[in-house]
Short mmCIF file of C-alpha atoms and ligand atoms in Angstrom, two decimals:
data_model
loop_
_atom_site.label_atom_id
_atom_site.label_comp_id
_atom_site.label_asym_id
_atom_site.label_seq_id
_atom_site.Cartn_x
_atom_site.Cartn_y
_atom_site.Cartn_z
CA UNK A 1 -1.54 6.78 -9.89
CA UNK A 2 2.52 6.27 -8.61
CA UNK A 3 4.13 4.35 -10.62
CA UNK A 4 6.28 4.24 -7.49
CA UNK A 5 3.74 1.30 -6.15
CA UNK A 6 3.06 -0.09 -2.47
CA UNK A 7 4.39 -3.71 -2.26
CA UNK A 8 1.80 -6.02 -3.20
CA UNK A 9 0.47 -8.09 -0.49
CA UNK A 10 -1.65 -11.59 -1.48
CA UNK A 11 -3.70 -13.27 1.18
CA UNK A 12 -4.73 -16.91 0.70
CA UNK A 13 -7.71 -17.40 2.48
CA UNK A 14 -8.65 -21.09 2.97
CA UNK A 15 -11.29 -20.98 4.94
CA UNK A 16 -13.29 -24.54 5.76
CA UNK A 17 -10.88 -26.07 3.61
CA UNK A 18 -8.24 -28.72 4.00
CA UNK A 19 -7.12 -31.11 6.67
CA UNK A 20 -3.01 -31.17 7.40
CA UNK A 21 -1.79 -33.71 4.75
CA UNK A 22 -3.35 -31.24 2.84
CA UNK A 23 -2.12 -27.88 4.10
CA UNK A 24 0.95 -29.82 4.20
CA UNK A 25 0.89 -30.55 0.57
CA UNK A 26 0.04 -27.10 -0.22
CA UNK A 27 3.37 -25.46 1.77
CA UNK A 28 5.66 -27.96 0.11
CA UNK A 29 4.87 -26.92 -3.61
CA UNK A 30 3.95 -23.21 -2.41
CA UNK A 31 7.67 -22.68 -0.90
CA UNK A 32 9.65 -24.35 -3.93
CA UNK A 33 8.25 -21.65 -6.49
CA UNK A 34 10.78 -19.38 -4.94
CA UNK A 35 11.32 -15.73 -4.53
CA UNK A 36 7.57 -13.54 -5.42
CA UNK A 37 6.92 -9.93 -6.11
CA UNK A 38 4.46 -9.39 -3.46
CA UNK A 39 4.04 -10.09 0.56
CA UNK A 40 2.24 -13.59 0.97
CA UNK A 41 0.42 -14.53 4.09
CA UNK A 42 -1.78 -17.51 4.45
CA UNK A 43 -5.15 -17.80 6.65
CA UNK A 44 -6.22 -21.76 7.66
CA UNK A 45 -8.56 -22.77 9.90
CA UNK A 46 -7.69 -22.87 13.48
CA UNK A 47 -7.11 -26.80 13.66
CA UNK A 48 -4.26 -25.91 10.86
CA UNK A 49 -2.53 -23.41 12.04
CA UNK A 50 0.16 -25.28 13.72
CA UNK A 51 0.99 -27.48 10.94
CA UNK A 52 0.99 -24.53 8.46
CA UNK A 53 3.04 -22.48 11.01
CA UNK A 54 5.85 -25.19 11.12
CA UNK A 55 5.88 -25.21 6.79
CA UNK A 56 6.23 -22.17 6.70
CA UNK A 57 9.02 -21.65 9.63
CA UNK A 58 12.41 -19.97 7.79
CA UNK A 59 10.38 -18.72 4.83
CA UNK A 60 9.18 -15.15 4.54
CA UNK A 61 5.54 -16.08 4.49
CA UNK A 62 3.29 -14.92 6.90
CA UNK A 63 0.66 -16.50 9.06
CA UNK A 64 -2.62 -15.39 9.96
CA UNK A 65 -6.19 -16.10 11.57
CA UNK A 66 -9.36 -16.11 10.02
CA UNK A 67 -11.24 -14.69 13.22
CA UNK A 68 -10.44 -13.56 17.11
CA UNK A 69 -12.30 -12.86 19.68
CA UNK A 70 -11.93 -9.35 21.68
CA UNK A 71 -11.14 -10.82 24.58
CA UNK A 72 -8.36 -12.44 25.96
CA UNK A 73 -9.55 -15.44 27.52
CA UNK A 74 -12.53 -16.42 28.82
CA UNK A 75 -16.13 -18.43 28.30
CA UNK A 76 -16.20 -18.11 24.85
CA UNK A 77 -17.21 -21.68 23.25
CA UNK A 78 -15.46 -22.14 19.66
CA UNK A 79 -13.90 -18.90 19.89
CA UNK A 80 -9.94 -17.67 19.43
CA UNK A 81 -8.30 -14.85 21.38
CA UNK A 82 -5.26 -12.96 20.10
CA UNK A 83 -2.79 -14.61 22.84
CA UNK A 84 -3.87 -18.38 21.49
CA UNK A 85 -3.13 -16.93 17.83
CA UNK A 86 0.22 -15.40 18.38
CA UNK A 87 0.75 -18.08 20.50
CA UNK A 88 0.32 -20.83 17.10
CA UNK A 89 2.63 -18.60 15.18
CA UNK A 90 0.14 -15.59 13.82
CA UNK A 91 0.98 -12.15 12.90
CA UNK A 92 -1.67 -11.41 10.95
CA UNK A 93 -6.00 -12.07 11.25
CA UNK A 94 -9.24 -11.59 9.19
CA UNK A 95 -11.60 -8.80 10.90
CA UNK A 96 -15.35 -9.03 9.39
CA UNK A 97 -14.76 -11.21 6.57
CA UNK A 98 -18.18 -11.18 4.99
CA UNK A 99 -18.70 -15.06 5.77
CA UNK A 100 -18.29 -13.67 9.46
CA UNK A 101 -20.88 -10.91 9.46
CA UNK A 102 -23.04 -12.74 7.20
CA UNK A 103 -23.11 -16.35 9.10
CA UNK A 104 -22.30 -14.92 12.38
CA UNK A 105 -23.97 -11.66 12.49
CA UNK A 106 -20.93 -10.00 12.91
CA UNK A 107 -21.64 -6.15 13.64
CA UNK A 108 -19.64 -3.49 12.34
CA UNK A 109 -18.87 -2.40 15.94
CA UNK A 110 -17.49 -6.25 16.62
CA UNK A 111 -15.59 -5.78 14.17
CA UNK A 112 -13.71 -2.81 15.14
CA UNK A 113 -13.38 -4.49 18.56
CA UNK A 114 -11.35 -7.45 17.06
CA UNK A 115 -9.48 -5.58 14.90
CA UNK A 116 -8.25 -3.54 18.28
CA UNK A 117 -7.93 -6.97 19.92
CA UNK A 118 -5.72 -7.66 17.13
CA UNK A 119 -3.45 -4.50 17.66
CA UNK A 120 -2.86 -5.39 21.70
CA UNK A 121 -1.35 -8.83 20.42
CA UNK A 122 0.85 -7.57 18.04
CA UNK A 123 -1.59 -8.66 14.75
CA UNK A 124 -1.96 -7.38 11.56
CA UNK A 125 -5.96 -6.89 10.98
CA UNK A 126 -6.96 -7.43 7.30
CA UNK A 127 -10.07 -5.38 7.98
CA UNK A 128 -12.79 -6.42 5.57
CA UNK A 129 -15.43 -4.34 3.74
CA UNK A 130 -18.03 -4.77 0.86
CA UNK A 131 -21.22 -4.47 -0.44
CA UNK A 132 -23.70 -7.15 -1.05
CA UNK A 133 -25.36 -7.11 -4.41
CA UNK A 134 -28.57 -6.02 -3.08
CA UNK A 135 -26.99 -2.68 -1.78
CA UNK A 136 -24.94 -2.38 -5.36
CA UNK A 137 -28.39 -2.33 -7.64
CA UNK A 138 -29.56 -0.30 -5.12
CA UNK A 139 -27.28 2.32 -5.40
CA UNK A 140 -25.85 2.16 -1.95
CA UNK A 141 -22.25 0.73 -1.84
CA UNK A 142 -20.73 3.89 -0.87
CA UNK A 143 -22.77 4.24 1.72
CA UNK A 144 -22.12 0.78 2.80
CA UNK A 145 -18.14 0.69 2.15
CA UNK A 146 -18.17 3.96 4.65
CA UNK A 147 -20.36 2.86 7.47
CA UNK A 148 -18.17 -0.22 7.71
CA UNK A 149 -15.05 1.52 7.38
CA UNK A 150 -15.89 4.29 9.59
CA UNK A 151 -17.09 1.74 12.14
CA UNK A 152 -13.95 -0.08 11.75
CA UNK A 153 -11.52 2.75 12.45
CA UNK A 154 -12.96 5.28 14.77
CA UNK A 155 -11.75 4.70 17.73
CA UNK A 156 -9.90 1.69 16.24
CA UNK A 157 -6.83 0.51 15.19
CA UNK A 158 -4.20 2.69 14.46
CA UNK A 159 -2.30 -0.14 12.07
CA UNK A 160 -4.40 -2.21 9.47
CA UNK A 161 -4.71 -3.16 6.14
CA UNK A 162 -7.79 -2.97 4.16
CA UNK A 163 -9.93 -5.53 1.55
CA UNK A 164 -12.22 -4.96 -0.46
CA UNK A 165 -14.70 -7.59 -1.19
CA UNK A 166 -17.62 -7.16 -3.15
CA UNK A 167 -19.88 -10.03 -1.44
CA UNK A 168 -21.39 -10.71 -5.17
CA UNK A 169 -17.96 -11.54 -6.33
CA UNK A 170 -16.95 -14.11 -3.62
CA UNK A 171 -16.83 -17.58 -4.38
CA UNK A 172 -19.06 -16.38 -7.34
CA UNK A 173 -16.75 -16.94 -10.34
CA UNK A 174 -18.25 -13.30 -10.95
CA UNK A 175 -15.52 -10.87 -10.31
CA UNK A 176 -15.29 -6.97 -10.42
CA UNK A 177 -14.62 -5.66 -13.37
CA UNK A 178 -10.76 -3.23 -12.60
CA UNK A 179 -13.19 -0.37 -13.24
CA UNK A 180 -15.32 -1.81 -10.66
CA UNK A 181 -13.09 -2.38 -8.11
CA UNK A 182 -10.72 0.42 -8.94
CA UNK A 183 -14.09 3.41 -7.87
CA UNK A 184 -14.32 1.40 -5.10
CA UNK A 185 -10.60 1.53 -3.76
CA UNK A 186 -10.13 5.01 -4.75
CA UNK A 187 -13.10 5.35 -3.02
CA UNK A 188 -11.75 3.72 -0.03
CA UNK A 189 -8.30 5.56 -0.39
CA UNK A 190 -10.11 8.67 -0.39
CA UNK A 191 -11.94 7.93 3.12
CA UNK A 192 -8.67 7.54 4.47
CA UNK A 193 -7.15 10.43 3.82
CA UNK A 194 -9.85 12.17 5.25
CA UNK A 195 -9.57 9.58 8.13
CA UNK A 196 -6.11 9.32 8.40
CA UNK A 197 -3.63 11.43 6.58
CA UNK A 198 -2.50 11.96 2.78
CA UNK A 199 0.70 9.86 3.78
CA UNK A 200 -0.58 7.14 5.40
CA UNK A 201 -3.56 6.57 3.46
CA UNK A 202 -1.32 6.38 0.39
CA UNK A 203 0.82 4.03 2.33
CA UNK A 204 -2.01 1.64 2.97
CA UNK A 205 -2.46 -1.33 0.70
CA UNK A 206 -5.93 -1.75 -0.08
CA UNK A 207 -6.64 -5.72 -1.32
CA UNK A 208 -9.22 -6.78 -3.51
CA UNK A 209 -11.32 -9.62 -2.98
CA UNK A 210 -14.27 -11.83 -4.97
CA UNK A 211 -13.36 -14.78 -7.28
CA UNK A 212 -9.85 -13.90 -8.36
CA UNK A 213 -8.21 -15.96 -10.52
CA UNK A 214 -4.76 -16.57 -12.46
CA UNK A 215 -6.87 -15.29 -15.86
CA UNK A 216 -8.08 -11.85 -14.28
CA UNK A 217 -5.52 -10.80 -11.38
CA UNK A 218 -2.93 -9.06 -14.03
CA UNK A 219 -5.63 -6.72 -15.29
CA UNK A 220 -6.79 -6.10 -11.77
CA UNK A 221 -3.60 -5.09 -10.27
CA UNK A 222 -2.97 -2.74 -12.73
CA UNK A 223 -5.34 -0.51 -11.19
CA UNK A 224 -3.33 2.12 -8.93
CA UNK A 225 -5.35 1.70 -6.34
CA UNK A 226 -5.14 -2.13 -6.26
CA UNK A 227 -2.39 -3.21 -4.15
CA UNK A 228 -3.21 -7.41 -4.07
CA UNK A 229 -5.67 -9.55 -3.51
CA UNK A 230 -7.17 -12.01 -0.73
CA UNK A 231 -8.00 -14.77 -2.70
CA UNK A 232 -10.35 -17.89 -1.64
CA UNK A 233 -11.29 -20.57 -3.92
CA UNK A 234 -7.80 -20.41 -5.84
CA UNK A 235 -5.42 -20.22 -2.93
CA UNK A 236 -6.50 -23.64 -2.39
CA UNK A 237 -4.00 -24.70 -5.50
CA UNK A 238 -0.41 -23.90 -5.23
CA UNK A 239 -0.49 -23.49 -8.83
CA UNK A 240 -3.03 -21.24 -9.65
CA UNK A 241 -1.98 -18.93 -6.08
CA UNK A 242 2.09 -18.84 -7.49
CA UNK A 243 0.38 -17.54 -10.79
CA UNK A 244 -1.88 -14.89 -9.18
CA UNK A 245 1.11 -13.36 -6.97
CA UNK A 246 3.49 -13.74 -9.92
CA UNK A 247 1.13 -11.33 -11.61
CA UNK A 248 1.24 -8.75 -9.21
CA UNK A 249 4.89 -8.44 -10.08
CA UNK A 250 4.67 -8.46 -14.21
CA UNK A 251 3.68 -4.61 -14.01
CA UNK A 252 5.48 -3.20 -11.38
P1 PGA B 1 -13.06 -16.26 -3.46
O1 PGA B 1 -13.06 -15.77 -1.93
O2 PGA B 1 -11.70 -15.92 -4.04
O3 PGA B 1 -13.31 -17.74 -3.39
O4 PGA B 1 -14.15 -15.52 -4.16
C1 PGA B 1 -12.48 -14.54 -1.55
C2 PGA B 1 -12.64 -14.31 -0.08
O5 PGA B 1 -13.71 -14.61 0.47
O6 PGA B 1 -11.72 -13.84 0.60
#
């Protein structure tokens, strides 16, 4: 309701995408469209990160996984720890990204135990949470958004940042309407006061996720309880990411 609003904060999440011409490409045109009204932080794939990481070196943009693994080291086959992620340039990383729970079976405890991993190194978890559209017709995302937040936070991380991401409206082209995603933030803000305290769940930027594009992220960040986006399928254009961070800035 402030008008005196968080700083925006606009993940691009790239997931499978790209190989490092490309992600090299991307950082080029990305860093000439100059100063932007929100926090940026980009997530490649592991095989990316260093290339992205020296791009990006001087600018204010951060880095980030898309996964880690609780533990430090160990026999985990195809899996990342928080030392190898800080150690390619990270600050930030994905915790229980739907693609994660969903192709990985990702529990909701796991996820609470690599968003604490995260913490020990020094990361930023973008802790992720949404319903699929099964549980929405069926009445249940509430229910949903606060087992997996609850999960995620007791006995969790102390410092996080929050998306929400409808799983109907990723890679969809169907996005939340603000009205949608606005309940669902305010009903995620409202957890976290109860969770946290009045101050620090109103300092908390809550992100919204599923299809977001240069056409629909104005109207969605003019919700008050919007405070950015993580964007997928359009962070993979310069272009079309410039004009969805620019946005966050034309209301604030
Ligand atoms: P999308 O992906 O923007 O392609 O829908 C969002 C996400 O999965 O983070």
């Amino acid at each position: 309701m402030s008008p005196n609003r968080r700083r925006p904060l606009v993940g691009g999440n790239w997931k499978m995408h790209f190989v490092r011409d490309d992600a090299q490409r991307f950082c080029e045109t990305f860093l000439a469209g100059g100063a932007l009204p929100a926090d940026v932080v980009l997530f490649p794939s592991f095989p990316l990160l260093a290339t992205v990481a020296a791009a990006l070196e001087g600018s204010e943009v951060g880095l980030g996984g898309q996964d880690i693994h609780p533990d430090e080291k160990g026999a985990h086959t195809g899996d990342v720890s928080g030392l190898q992620l800080v150690d390619s340039g990270c600050t930030w990383v994905l915790c229980g990204h739907s693609e994660r729970r969903q192709d990985h079976d990702e529990s909701d405890d796991l996820v609470r135990q690599k968003a604490v991993a995260a913490l020990r190194y020094g990361l930023t978890p973008l802790i992720c949470v949404g319903e699929t559209q099964a549980e929405r017709q069926a009445g249940r995302t509430f229910e949903v958004l606060e087992r997996q937040l609850r999960a995620a936070l007791t006995a969790g991380p102390a410092t996080f940042t929050l998306a929400y991401e409808p799983i109907w409206a990723i890679g969809t082209g169907e996005t939340a309407t603000p009205e949608i995603a606005q309940e669902a933030h305010a009903f995620l803000r409202g957890l976290l006061v109860e969770m946290l305290d009045e101050n620090a769940a109103e300092a908390k930027r809550i992100l919204y996720g599923g299809s977001v594009n240069p056409q629909n992220a104005a109207e969605l960040i003019s919700k008050p309880d919007l405070d950015g986006f993580l964007v997928g399928g359009a962070s993979l254009d310069p272009e079309k990411f410039l004009a969805i961070i620019r946005s966050c800035g034309s209301d604030s």
